[in-house]
Coordinates of C-alpha atoms in Angstrom, one line a residue:
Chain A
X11 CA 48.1 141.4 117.1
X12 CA 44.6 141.4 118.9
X13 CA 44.2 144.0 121.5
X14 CA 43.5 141.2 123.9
X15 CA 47.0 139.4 124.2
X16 CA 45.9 136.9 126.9
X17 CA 42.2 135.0 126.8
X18 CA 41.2 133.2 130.0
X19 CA 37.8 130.8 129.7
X20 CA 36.8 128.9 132.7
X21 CA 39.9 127.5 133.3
X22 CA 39.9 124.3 135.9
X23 CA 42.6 122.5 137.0
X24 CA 42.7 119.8 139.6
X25 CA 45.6 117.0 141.5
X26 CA 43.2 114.3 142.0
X27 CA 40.9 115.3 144.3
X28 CA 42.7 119.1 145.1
X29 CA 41.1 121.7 142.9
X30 CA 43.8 124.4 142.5
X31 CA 41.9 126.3 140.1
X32 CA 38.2 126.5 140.0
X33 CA 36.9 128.3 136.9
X34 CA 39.3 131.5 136.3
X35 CA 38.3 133.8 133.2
X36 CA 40.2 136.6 132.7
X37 CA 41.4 138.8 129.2
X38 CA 45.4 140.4 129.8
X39 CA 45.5 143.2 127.3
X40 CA 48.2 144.0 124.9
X41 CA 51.1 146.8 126.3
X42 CA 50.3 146.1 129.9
X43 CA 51.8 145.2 132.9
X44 CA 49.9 142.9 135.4
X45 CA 50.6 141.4 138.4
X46 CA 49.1 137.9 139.1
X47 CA 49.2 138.5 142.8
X48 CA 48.2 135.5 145.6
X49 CA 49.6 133.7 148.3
X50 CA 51.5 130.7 147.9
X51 CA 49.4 127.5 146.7
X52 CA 46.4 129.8 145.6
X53 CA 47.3 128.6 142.4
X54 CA 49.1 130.8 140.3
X55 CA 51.8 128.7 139.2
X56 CA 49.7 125.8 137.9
X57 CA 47.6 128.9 136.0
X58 CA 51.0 130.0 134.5
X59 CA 52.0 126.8 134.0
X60 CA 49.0 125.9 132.0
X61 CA 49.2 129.1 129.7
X62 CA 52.6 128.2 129.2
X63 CA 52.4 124.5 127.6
X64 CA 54.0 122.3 130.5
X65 CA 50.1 121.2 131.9
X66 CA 48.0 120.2 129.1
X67 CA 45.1 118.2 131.0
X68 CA 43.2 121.6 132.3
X69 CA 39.8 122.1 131.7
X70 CA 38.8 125.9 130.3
X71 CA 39.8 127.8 127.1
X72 CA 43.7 129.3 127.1
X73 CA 44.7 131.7 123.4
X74 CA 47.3 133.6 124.2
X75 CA 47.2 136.0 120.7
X76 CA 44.2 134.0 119.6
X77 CA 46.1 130.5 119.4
X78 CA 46.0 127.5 122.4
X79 CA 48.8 127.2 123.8
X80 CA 51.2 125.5 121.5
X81 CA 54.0 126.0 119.8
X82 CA 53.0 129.4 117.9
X83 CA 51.9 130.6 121.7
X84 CA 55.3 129.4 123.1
X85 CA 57.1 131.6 120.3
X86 CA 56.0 134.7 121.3
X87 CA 55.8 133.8 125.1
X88 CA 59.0 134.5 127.3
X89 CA 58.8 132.5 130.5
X90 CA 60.9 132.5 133.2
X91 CA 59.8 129.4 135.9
X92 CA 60.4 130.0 139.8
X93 CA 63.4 126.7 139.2
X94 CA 66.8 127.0 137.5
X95 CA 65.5 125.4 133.9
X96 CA 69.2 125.0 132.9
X97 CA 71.5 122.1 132.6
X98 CA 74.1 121.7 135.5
X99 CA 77.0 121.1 132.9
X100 CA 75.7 124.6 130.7
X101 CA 78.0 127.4 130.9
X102 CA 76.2 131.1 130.2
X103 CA 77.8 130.8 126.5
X104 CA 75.9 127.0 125.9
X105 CA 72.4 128.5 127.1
X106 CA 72.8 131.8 125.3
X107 CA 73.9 129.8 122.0
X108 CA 70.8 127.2 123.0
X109 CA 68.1 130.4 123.2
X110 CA 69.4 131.6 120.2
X111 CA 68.8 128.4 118.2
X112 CA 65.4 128.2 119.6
X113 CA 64.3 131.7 119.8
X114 CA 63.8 133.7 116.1
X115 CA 63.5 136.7 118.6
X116 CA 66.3 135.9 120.5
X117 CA 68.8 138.9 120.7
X118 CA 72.4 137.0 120.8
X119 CA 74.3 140.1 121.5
X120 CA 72.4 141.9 123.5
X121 CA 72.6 138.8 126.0
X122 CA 76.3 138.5 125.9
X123 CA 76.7 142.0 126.2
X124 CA 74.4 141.8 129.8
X125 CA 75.9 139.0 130.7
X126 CA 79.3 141.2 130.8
X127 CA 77.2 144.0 132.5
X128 CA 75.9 141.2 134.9
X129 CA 79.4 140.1 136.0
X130 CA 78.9 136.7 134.7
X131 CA 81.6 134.6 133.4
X132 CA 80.6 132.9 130.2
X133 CA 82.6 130.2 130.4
X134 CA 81.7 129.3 134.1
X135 CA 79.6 126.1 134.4
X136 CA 75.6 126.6 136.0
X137 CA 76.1 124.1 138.4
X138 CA 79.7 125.7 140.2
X139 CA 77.5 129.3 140.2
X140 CA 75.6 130.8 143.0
X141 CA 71.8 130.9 142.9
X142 CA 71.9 134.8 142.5
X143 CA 74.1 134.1 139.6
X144 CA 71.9 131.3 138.0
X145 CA 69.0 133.5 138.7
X146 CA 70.6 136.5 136.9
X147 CA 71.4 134.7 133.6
X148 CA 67.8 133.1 133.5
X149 CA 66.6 136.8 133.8
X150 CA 69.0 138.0 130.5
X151 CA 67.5 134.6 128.7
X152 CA 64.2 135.8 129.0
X153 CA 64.6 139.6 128.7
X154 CA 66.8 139.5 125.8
X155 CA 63.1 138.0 123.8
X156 CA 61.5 140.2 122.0
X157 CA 58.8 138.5 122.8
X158 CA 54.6 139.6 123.0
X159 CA 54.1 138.4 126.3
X160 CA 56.9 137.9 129.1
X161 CA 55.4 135.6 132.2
X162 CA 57.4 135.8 135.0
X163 CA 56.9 133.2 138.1
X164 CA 58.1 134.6 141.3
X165 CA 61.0 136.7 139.7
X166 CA 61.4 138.3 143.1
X167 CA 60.7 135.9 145.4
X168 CA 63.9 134.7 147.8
X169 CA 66.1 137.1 146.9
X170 CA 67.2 140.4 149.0
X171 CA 65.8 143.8 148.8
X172 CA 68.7 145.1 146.6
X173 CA 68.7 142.1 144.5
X174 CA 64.4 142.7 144.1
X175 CA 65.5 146.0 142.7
X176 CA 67.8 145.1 140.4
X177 CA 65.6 142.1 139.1
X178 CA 62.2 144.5 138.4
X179 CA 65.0 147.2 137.0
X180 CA 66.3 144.6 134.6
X181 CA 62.7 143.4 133.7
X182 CA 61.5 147.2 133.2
X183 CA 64.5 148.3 130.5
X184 CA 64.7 144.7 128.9
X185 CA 61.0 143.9 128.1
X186 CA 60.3 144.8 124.6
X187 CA 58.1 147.7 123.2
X188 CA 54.1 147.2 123.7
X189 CA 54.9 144.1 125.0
X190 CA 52.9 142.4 128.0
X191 CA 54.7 140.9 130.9
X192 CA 52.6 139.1 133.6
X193 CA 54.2 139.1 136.5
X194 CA 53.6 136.7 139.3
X195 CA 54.1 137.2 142.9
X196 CA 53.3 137.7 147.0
X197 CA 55.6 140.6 147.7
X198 CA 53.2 143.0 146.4
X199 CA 55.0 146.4 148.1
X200 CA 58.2 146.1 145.3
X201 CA 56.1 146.0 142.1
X202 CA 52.8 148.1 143.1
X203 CA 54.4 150.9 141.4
X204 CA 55.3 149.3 138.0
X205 CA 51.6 147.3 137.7
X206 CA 49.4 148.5 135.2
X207 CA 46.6 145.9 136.7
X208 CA 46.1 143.2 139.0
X209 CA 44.8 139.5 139.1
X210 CA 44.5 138.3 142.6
X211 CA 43.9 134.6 143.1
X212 CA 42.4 132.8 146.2
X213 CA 41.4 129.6 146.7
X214 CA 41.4 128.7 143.2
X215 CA 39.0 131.4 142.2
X216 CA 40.1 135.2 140.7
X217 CA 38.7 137.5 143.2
X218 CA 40.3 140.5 142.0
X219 CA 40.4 141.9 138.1
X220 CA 40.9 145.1 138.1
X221 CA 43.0 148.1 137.0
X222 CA 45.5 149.3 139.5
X223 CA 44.8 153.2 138.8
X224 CA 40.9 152.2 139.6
X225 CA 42.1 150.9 143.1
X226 CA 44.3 154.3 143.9
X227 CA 41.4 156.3 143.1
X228 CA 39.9 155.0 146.1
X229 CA 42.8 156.1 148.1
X230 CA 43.8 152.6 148.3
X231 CA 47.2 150.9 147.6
X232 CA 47.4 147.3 145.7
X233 CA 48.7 146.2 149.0
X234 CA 46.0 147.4 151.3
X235 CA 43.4 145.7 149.4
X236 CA 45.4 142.6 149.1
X237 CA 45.5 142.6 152.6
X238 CA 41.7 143.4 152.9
X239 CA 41.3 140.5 150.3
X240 CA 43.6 137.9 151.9
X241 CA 42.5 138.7 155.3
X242 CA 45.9 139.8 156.3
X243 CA 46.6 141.8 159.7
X244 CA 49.1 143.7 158.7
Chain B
X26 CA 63.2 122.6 114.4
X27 CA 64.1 118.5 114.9
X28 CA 67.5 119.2 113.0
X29 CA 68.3 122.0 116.3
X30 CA 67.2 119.5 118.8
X31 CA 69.2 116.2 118.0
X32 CA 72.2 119.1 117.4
X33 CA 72.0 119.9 121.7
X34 CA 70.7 116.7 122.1
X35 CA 74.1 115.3 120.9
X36 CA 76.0 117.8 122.7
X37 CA 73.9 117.0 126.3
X38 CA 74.9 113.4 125.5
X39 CA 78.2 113.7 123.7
X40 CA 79.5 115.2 126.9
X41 CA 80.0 111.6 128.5
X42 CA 79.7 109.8 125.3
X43 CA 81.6 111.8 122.8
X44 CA 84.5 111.3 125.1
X45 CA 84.3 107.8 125.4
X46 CA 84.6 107.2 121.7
X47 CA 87.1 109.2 121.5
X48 CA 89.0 107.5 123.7
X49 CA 88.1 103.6 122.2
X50 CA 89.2 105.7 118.5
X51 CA 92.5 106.6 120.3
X52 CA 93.2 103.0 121.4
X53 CA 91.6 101.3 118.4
X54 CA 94.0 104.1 116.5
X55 CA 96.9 103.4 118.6
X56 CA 96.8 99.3 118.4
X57 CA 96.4 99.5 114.6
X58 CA 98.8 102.2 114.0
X59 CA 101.5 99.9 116.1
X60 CA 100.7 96.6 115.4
X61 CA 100.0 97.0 111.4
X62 CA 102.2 100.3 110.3
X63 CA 104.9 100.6 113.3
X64 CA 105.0 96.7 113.5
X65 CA 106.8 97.9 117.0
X66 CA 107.1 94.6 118.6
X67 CA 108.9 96.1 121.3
X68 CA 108.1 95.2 125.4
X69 CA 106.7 98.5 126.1
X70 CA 104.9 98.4 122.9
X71 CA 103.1 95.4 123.5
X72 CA 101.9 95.6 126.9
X73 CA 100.0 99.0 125.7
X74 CA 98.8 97.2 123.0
X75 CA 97.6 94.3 125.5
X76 CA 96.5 97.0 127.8
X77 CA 94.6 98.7 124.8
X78 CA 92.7 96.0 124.4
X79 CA 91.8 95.4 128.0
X80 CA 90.5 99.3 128.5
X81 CA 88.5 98.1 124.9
X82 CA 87.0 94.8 126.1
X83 CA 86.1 96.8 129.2
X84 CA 84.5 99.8 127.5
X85 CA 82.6 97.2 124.9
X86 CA 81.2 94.9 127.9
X87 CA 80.0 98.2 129.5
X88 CA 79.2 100.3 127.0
X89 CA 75.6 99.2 126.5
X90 CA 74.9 99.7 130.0
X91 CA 76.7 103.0 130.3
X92 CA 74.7 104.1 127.0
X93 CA 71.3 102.9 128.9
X94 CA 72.1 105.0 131.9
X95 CA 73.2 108.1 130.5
X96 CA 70.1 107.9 128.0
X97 CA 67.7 107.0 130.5
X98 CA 69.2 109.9 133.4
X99 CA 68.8 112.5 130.0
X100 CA 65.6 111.7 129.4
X101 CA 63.9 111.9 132.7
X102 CA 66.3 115.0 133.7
X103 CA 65.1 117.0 130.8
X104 CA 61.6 116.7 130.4
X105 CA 60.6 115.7 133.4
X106 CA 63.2 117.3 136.2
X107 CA 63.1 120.6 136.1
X108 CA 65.2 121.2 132.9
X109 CA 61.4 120.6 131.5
X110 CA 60.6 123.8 132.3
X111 CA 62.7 124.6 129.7
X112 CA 62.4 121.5 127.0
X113 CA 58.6 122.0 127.2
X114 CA 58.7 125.7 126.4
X115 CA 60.4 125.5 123.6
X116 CA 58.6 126.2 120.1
X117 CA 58.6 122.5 118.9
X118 CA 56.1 119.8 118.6
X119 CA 56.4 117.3 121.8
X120 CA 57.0 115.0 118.8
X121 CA 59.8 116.7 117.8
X122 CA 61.1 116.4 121.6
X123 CA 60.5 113.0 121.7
X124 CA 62.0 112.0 118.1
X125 CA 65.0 113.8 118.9
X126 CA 65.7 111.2 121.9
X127 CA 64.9 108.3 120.4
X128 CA 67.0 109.2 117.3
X129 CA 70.0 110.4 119.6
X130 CA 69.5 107.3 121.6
X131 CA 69.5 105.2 119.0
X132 CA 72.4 106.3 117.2
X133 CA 74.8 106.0 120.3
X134 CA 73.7 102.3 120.7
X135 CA 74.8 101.7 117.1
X136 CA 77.9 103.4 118.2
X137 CA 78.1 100.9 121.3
X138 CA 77.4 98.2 118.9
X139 CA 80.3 99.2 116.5
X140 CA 82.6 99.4 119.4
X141 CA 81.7 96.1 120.2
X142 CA 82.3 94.8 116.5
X143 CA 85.2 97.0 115.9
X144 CA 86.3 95.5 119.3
X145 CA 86.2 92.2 118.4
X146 CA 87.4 92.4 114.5
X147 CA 90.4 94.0 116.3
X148 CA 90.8 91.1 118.8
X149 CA 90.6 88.8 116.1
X150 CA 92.9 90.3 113.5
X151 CA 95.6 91.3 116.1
X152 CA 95.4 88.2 118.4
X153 CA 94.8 85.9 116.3
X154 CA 98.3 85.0 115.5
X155 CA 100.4 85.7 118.6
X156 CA 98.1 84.1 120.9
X157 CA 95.6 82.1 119.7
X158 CA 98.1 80.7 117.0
X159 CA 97.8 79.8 113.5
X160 CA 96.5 76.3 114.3
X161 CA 93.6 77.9 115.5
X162 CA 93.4 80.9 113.3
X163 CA 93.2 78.2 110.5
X164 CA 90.2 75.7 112.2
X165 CA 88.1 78.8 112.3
X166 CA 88.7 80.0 108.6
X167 CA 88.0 76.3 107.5
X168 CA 84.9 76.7 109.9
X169 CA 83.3 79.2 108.2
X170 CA 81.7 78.0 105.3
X171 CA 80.0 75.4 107.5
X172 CA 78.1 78.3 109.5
X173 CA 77.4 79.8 106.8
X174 CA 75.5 76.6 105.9
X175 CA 76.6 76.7 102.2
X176 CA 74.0 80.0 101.5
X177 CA 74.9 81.7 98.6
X178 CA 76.4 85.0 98.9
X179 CA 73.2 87.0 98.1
X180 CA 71.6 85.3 100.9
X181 CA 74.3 86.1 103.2
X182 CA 74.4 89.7 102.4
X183 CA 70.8 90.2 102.7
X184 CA 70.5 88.1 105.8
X185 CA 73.2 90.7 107.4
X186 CA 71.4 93.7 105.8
X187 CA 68.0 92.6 107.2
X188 CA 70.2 91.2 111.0
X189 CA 71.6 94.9 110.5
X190 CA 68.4 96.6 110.2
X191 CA 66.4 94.7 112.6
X192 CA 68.8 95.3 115.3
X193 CA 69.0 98.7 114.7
X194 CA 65.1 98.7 114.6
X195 CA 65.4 96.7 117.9
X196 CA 67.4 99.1 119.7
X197 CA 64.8 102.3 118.4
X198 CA 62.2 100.2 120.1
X199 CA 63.4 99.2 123.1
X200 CA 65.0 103.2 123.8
X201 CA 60.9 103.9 122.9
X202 CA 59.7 101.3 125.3
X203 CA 61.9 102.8 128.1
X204 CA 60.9 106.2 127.6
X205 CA 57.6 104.8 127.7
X206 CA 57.9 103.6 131.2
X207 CA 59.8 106.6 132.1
X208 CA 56.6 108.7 131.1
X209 CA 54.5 106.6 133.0
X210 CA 56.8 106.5 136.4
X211 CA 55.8 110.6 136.3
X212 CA 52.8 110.2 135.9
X213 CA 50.9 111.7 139.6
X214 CA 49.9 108.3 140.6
X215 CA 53.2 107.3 140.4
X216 CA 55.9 110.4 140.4
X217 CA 56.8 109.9 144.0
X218 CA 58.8 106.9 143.6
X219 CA 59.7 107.6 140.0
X220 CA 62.7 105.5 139.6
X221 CA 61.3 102.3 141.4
X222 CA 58.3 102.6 138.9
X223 CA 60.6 103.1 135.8
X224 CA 62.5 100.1 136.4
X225 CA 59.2 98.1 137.1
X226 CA 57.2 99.5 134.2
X227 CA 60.5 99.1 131.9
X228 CA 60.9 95.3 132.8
X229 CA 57.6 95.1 132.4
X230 CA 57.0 96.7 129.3
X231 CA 60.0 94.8 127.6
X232 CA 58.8 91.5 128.9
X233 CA 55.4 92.0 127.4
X234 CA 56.4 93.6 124.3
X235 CA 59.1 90.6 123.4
X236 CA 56.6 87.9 124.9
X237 CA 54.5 89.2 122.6
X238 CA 56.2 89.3 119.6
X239 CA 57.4 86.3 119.9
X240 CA 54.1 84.8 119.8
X241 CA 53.2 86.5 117.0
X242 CA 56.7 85.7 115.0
X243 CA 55.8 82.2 115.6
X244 CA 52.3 82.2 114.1
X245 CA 53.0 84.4 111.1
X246 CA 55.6 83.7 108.3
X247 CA 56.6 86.4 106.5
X248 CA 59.8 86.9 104.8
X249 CA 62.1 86.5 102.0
X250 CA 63.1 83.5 99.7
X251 CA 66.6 84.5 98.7
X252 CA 68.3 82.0 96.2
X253 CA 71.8 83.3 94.3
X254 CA 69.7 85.2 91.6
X255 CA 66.6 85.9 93.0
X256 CA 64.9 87.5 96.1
X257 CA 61.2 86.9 96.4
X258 CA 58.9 88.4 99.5
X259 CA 56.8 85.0 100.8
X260 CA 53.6 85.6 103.7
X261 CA 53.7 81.7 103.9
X262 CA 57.0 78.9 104.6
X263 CA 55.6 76.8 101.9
X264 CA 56.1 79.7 98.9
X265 CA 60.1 79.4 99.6
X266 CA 61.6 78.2 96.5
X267 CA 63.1 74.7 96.7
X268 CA 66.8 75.2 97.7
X269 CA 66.3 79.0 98.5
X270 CA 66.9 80.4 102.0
X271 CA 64.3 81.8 104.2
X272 CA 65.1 85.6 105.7
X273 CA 62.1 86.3 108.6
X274 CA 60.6 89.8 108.8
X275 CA 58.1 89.2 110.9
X276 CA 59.7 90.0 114.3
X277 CA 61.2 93.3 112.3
X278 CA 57.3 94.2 111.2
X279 CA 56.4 93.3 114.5
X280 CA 59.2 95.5 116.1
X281 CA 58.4 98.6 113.9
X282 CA 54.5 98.1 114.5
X283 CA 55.5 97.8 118.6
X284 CA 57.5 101.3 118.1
X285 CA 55.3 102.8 116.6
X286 CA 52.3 102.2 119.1
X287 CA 55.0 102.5 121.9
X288 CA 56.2 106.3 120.7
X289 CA 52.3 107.2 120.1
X290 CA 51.7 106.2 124.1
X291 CA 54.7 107.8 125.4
X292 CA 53.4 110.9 123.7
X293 CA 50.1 110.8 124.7
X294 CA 51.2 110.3 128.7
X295 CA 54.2 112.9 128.3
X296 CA 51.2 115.3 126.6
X297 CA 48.2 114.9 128.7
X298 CA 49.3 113.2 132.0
X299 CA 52.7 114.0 132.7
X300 CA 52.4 117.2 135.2
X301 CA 56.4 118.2 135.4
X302 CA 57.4 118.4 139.2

């Protein structure tokens, strides 16, 4: 695996005449946590979204292990979108059975097994559970990878404080060895701790690349210069 | 990786599907069983056979539409609502994705067909003699030989090998130029009104498409001259052997060419200008 894990060139993306991302170039490395950190509609999700596979028609260079996003990229990448991906009439069993086909790196039993830990009934169909429970069993479908590179769209966003802890707890033990996870999201104060870098994105343009451990040298926290960079009052 | 995704795609499908066939199997089971083994003539026994075949004349007449809804609401629910998030991730080909549907599509609206023929071949043996009556039973044995035009048997077995095949091919096609118009409905320019734009660009698309062919299936010849011992591919009407039947491929060529071009569009806009909601 190259020490780089995640190669960023100049990437542009635009809806018509709204440029949501306006040149971004950035390297992830290997083992690292990072938090892709921006207000909503700064453009994250379309930059995830593009390093993913689901928006081809970018402009820029994307290799995520050296390979454009395809379907040797999507093998090793664990996504988990801000939406419920699954089909109303799934039950927990169909989607774990459905990863599993899918997924070399798919661990079966450990998903069943946290799906018991979870409280979720396997034989209960997606549509008839709550969103906390939908959201809990796209969390085991993407931890239970083993994959290189978990991206992670807004895992904490809507959800209570209790529910934020137990999602970044889950993420934390799950995530396999030396992996990378990306982690996208505005509520910077629950995952400053855990973030091993940051990417902040404004306007379209990455105005922050930097280690976190460089920014708390300063004396600073990851939220006080978001704030500083985002203009916030406080 | 295509072999995992018709397998789910069948089981996404199958749920609605699968259940209707294994309810027309139940009837078509039950009416057979009764009428030919049981021979229960009995009241009770014929009014469910009566009402057997209502539920099954139902079920054929609505099959195909039932089979064009549930393919159509698939398709656009997963890869283009947000069950793409998922379909699109996953570590196949778009190709693959795409195959998988038409193949899955295809194959239920064989099914539908079969129902349809089953169906009738059911109506036909079973009614036949308690209600249309022998006298009639008999007029449209004797009748047979004159539709068949006095072809010889090799020519009426490869004219329904080649109907067989070329409506199969037809319904491949026409599930392609659907999805086509699907893709293109979610495309940005037109993804707000989605489902006004796949019914324009899917009547549209068909129109063209047959219009088209049609034209071309009446200024090419290119078939078969089938005699009893002998089948012979002709490009012109004038190479058909004197008193040898004339099979037409052109509008299956055609419909294979049309798919073709039709699943390498639908590809190309799912690819690079489909941007999932």
């Amino acid at each position: 695996m190259s020490e780089t894990l995640l190669k960023v060139r100049n990437l542009k993306k635009s809806y018509g005449s709204h440029q949501v991302l306006n040149g971004v170039s950035f390297d992830v490395p290997a083992g690292k946590i990072v938090g892709l950190l921006g207000p909503n509609g700064c453009g994250k999700t379309s930059m995830i979204k593009s390093i993913v596979g689901l928006i081809n028609d970018y402009e820029g260079k994307i290799l995520v292990n050296g390979k454009a996003p395809g379907v040797e990229s999507k093998a090793i990448v664990a996504y988990l979108p801000e939406k419920n991906y699954l089909a109303p009439w799934m039950t927990p069993k169909n989607a774990i059975n459905y990863m599993a086909d899918f997924y070399k790196n798919f661990d079966k039993e450990k998903a069943l097994k946290m799906a018991q830990t979870f409280d979720l009934d396997l034989k209960q169909k997606i549509k008839t559970m709550s969103k906390g429970q939908q959201e809990k069993l796209q969390l085991i479908l993407v931890m239970c990878r083993k994959a290189d590179l978990y991206i992670l769209d807004e895992p904490l966003g809507g959800v209570d404080l209790v529910s934020r802890e137990f999602i970044l707890d889950t993420i934390l033990k799950n995530h396999s060895e030396n992996s990378t996870i990306l982690l996208s999201t505005h509520l910077i104060y629950d995952i400053e701790r855990v973030l091993d870098r940051v990417l902040m994105v404004k306007g379209g343009e990455l105005v922050v690349n930097t280690d976190v451990e460089k920014i708390t040298s300063n004396g600073k926290s990851v939220e006080d210069l978001f704030r500083e960079v985002f203009s916030y009052a406080g | 990786m295509l072999a995992k995704l018709l397998k789910h795609e069948f089981i996404a499908t199958g749920r609605i599907m699968g259940v209707l066939y294994s309810v027309v199997l139940i009837i078509m089971g039950y009416i057979l069983g009764s009428y030919y083994i049981g021979r229960d003539t009995s009241e009770a026994a014929t009014t469910a056979q009566v009402l057997g075949m209502m539920v099954l004349m139902i079920i054929s007449a609505c099959n195909f539409i039932l089979t064009t809804v549930v393919m159509v609401t698939n398709f656009q629910k997963s890869l283009y609502g947000d069950q793409g998030y998922l379909s699109f991730t996953l570590p196949v080909k778009s190709v693959s994705l795409l195959a998988s549907k038409v193949i899955v599509s295809t194959v239920w609206f064989i099914a539908a067909f079969a129902c349809l023929m089953g169906t009738m071949a059911i109506m036909y043996y079973v009614i036949r003699e308690d209600y249309i009556g022998q006298e009639s039973y008999a007029m449209i044995e004797s009748m047979l030989p004159i539709l068949l035009g006095g072809k010889s048997l090799a020519t009426v077995i490869a004219s329904t090998v080649i109907s067989l095949i070329s409506f199969f091919v037809r319904f491949a096609v026409l599930s392609i130029e659907v999805y086509f118009a699907i893709s293109l409905a979610n495309t940005r320019l037109f993804q707000k009104r989605y489902l006004l734009w796949t019914i324009v660009f899917s009547m549209g698309t068909i129109y063209i498409a047959e219009s088209l062919s049609k034209l071309i299936a009446d200024e090419i010849d290119f078939g078969l001259s089938v005699t009893a011992d002998s089948i012979k591919l002709v490009t012109d009407y004038l190479q058909v052997d004197a008193g040898a039947s004339f099979i037409n491929l052109t509008t299956l060529v055609v419909s294979l060419v049309f798919g073709a071009a039709f699943f390498y569009a639908t590809h190309y806009v799912m690819n690079k200008k489909v941007n999932i909601r």
